Coordinates of N, CA, C and O in Angstrom, one line a residue:
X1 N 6.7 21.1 -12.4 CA 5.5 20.4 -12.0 C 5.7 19.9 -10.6 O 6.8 19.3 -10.3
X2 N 4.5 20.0 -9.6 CA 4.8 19.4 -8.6 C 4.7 17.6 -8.2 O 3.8 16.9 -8.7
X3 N 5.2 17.2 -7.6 CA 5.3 16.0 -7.2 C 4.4 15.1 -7.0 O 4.7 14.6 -5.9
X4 N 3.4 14.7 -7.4 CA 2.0 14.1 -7.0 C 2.3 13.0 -5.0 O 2.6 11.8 -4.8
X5 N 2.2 14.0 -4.1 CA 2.7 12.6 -3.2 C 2.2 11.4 -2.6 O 2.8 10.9 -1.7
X6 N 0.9 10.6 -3.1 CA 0.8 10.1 -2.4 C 1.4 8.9 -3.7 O 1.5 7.7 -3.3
X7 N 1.7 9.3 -5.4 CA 2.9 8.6 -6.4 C 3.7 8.4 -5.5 O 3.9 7.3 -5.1
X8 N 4.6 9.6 -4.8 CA 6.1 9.9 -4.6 C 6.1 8.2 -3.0 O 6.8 7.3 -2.8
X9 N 5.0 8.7 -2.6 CA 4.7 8.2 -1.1 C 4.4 6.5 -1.5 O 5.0 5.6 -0.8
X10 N 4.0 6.2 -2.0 CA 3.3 4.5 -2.4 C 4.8 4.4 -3.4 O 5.0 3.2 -3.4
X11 N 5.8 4.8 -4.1 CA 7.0 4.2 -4.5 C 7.9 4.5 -3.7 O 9.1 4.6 -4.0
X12 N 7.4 4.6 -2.5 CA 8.7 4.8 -1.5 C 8.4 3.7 -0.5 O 9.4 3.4 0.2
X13 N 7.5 3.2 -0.2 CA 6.6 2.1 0.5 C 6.9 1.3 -0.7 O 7.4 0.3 -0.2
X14 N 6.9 1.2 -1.9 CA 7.0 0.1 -2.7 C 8.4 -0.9 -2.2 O 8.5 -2.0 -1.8
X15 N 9.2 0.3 -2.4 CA 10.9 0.4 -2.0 C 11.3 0.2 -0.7 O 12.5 0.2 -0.6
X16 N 10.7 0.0 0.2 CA 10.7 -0.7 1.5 C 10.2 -1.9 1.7 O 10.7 -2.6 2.6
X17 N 9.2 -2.2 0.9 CA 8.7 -3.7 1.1 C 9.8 -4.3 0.3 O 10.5 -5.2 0.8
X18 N 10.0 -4.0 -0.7 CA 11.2 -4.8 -1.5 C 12.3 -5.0 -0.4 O 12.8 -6.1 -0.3
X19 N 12.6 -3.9 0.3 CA 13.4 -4.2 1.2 C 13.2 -5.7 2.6 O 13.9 -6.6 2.9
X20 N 11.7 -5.4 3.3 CA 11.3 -5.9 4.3 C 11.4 -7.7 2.9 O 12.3 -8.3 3.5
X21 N 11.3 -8.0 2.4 CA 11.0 -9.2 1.8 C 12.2 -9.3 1.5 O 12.3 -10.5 1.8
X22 N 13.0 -9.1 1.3 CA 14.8 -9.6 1.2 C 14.6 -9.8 2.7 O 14.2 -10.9 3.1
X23 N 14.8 -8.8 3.6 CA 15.3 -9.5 5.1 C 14.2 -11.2 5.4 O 14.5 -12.4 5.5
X24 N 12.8 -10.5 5.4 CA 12.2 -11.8 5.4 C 12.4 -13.4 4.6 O 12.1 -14.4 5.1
X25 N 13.0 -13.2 3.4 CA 13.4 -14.8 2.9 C 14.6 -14.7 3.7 O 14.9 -15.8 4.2
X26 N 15.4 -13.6 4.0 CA 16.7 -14.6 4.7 C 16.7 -14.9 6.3 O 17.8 -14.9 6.9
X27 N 15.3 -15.3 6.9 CA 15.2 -15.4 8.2 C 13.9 -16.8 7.4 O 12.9 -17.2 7.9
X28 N 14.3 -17.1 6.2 CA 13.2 -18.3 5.5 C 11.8 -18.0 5.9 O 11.2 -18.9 6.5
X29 N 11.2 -17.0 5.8 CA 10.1 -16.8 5.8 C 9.3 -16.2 4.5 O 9.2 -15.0 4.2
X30 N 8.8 -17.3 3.9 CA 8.4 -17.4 2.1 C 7.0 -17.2 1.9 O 6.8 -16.6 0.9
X31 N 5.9 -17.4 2.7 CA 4.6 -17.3 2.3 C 4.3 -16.0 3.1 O 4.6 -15.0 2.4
X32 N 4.0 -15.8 4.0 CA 3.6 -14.0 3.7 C 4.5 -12.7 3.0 O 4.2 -11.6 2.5
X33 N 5.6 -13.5 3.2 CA 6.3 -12.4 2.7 C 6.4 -12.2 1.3 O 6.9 -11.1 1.1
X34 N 6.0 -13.0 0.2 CA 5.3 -13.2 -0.9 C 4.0 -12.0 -0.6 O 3.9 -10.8 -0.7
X35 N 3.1 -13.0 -0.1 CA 1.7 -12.2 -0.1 C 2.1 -10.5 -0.4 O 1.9 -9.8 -1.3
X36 N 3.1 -10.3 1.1 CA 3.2 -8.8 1.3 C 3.8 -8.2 0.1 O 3.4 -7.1 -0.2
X37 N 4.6 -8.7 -0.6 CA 5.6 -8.3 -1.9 C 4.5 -8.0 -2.5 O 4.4 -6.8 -2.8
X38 N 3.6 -8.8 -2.9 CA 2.5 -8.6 -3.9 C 2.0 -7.2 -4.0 O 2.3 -6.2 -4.7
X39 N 0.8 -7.4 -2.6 CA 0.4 -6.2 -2.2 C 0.8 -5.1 -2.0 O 0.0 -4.3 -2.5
X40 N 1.2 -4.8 -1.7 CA 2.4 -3.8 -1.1 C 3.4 -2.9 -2.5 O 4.0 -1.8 -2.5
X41 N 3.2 -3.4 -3.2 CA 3.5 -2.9 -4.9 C 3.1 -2.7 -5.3 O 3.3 -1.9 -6.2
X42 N 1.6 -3.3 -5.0 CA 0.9 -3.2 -6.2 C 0.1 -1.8 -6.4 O -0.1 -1.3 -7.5
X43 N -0.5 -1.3 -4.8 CA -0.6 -0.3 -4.4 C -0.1 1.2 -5.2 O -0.8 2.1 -5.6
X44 N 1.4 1.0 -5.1 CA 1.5 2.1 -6.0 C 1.7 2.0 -7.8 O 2.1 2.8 -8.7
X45 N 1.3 0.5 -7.9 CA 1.4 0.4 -9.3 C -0.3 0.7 -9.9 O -0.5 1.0 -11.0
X46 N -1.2 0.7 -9.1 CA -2.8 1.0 -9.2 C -2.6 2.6 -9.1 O -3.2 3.3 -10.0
X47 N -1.8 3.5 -8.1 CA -2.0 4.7 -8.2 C -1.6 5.5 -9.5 O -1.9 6.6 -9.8
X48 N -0.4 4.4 -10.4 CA 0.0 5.2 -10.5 C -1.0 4.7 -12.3 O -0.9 5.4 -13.3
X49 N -1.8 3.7 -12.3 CA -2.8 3.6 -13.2 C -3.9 4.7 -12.7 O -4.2 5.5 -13.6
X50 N -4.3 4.9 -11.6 CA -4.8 5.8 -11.6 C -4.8 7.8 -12.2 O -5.6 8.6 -12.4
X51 N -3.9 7.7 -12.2 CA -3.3 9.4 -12.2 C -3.5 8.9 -14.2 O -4.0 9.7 -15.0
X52 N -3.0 7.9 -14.5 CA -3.5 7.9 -16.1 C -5.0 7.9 -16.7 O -5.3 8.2 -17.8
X53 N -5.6 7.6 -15.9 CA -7.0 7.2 -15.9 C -7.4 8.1 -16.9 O -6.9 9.2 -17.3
X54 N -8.7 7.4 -17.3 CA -9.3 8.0 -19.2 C -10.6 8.7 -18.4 O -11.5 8.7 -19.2
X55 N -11.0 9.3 -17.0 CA -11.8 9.6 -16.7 C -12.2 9.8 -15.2 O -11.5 9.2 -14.4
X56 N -12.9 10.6 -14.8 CA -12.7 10.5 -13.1 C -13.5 9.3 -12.6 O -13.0 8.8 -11.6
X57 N -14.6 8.8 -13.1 CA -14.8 7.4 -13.0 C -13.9 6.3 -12.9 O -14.0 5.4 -12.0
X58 N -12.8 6.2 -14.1 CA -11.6 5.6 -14.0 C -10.8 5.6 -13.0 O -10.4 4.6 -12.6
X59 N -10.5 6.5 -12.7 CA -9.8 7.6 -11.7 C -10.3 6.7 -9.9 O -9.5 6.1 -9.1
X60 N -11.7 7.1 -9.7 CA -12.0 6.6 -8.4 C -11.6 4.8 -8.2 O -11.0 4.2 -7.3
X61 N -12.1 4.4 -9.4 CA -11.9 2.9 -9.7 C -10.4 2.0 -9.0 O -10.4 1.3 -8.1
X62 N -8.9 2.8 -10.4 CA -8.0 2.5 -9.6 C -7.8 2.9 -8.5 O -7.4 2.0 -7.8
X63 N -8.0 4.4 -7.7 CA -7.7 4.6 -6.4 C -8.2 3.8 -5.4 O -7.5 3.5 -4.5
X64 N -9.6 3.3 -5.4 CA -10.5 2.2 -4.8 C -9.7 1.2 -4.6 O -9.7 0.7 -3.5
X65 N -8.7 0.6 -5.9 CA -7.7 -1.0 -5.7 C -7.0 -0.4 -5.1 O -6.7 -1.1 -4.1
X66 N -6.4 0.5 -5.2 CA -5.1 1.2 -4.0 C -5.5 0.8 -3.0 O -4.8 0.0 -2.2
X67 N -6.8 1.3 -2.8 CA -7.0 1.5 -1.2 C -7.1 0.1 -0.4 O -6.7 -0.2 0.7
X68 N -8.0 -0.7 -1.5 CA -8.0 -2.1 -1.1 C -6.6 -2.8 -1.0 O -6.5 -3.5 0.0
X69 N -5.8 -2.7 -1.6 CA -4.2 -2.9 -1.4 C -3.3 -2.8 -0.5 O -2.3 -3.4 0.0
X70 N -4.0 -1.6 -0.3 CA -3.1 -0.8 1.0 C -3.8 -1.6 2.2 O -3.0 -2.2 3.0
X71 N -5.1 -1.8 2.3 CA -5.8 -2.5 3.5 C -5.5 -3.6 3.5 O -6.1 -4.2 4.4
X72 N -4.8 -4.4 2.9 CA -4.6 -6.1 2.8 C -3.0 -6.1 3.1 O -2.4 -6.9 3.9
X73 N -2.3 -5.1 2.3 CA -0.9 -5.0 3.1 C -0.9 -5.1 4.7 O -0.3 -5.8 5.3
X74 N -1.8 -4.2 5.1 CA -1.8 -3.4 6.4 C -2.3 -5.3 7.2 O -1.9 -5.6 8.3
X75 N -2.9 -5.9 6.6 CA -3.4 -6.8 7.2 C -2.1 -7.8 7.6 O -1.8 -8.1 8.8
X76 N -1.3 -8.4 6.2 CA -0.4 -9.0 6.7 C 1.1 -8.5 7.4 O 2.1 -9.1 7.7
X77 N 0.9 -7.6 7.4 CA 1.8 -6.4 8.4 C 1.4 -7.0 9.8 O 2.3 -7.7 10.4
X78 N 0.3 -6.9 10.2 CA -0.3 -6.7 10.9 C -0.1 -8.4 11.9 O 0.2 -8.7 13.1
X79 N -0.4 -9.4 10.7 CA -0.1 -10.7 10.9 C 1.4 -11.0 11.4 O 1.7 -11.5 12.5
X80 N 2.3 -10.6 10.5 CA 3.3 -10.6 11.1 C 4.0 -10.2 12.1 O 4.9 -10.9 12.5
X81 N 3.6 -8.3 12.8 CA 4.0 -8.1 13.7 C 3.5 -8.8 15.0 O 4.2 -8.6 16.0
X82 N 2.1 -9.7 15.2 CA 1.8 -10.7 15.5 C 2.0 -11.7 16.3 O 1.8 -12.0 17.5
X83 N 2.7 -12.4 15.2 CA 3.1 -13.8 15.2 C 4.8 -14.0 15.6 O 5.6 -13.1 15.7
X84 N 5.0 -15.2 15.7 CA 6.2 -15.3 16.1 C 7.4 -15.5 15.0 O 8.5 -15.9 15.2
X85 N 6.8 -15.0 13.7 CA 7.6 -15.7 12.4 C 8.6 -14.8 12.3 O 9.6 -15.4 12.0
X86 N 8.8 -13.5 12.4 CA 10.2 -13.0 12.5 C 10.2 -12.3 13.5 O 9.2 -11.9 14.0
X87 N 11.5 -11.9 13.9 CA 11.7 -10.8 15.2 C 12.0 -9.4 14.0 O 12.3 -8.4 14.6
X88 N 12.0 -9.3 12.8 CA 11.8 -8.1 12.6 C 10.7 -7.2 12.7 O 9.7 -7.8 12.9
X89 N 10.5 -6.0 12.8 CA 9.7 -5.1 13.6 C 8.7 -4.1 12.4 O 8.7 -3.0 12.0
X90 N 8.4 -4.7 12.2 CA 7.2 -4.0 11.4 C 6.1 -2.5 11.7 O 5.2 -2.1 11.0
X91 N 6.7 -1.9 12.8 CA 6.0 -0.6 13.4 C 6.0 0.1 12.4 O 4.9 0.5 12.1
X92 N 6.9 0.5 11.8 CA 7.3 1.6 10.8 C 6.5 1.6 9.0 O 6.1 2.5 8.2
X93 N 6.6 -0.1 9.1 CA 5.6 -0.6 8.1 C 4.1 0.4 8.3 O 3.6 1.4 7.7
X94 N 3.8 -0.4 9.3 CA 2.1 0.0 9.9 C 2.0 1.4 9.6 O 1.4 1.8 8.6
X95 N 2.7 2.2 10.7 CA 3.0 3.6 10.7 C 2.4 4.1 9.2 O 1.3 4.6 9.0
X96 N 3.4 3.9 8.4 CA 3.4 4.6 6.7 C 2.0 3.6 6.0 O 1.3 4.1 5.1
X97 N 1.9 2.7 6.3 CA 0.6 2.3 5.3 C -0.6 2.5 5.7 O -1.5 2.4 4.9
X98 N -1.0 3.1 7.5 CA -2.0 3.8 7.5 C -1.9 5.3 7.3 O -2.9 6.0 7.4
X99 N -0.7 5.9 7.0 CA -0.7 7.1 6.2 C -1.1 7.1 5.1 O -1.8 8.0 4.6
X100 N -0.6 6.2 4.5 CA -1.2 5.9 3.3 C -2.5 5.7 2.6 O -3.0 6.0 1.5
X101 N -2.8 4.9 3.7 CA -4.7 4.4 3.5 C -5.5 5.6 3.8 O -6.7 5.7 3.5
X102 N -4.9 6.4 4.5 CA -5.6 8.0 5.3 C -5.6 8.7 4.0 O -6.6 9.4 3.9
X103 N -4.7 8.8 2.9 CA -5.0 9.8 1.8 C -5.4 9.4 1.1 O -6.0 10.0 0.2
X104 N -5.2 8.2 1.0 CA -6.2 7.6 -0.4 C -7.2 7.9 0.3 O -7.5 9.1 0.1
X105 N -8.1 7.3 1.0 CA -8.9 7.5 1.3 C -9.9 9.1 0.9 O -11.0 9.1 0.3
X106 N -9.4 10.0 1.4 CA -9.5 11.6 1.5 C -9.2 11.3 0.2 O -10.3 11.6 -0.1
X107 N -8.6 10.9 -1.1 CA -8.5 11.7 -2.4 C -10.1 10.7 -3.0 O -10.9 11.3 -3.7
X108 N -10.2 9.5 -2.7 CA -11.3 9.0 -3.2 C -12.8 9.7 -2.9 O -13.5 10.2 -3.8
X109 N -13.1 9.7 -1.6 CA -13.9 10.9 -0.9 C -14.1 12.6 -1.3 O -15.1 13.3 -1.3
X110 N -12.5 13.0 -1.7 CA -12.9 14.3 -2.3 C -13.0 13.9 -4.1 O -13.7 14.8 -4.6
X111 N -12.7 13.4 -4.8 CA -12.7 12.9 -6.2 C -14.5 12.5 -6.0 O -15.2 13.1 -6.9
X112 N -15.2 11.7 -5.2 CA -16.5 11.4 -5.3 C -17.4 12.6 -5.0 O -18.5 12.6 -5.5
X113 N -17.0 13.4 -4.4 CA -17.4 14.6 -3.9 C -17.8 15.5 -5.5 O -18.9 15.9 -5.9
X114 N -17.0 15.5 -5.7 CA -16.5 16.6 -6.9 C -17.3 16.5 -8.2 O -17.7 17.4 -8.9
X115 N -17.7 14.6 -8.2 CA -18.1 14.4 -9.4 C -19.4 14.2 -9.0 O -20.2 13.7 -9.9
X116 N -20.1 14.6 -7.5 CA -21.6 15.0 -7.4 C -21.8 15.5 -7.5 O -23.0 15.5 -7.9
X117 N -20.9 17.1 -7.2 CA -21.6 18.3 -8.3 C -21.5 18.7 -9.2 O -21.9 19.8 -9.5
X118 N -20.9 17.8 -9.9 CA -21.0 17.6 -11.1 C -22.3 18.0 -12.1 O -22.3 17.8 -13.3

């Protein structure tokens, strides 16, 4: 069976923020970096509700919280590369979570597509 990737791709981003949030508490930076832990997981914990989904209605629903997930990571990404709260470098973040938001996006769009001609 093949690899579903944007599964393989959102627990590989899961696994980096886990990472970026260790570096960030040990430069004591606790409130976004919380936020980001959140979001930033959860993303591929909705995709991966999605691919179970009881329905293609189901189906668009979780991908929808993905997407929203991904866009609120991207936000405090975004805050932090920013601000002056750490000198770690978040490019690489950005990079992969608007890849990310780019296929969700295209799988929700072709999944709505699909189920209009329905």
């Amino acid at each position: 069976m093949k690899d579903n990737i944007i599964a393989v791709k959102t627990f590989e981003f899961s696994l980096n923020i886990i990472n970026l949030y260790i570096q960030l508490k040990k430069e004591n930076e606790f409130i976004i970096s919380k936020q980001l832990l959140r979001c930033g997981t959860s993303i591929g914990a909705n995709v991966e509700e999605a691919i179970a989904a009881q329905s293609k209605k189901d189906f668009i629903s979780k991908m929808a919280i993905a997407s929203k997930e991904a866009k609120v990571t991207k936000y405090w990404l975004r805050l932090l590369d920013k601000s002056d709260l750490t000198q770690i470098s978040v490019n690489n973040y950005l990079i992969d979570i608007e890849h990310i938001i780019n296929i969700i996006t295209k799988i929700i769009k072709t999944s709505q597509e699909s189920t209009l001609k329905i």
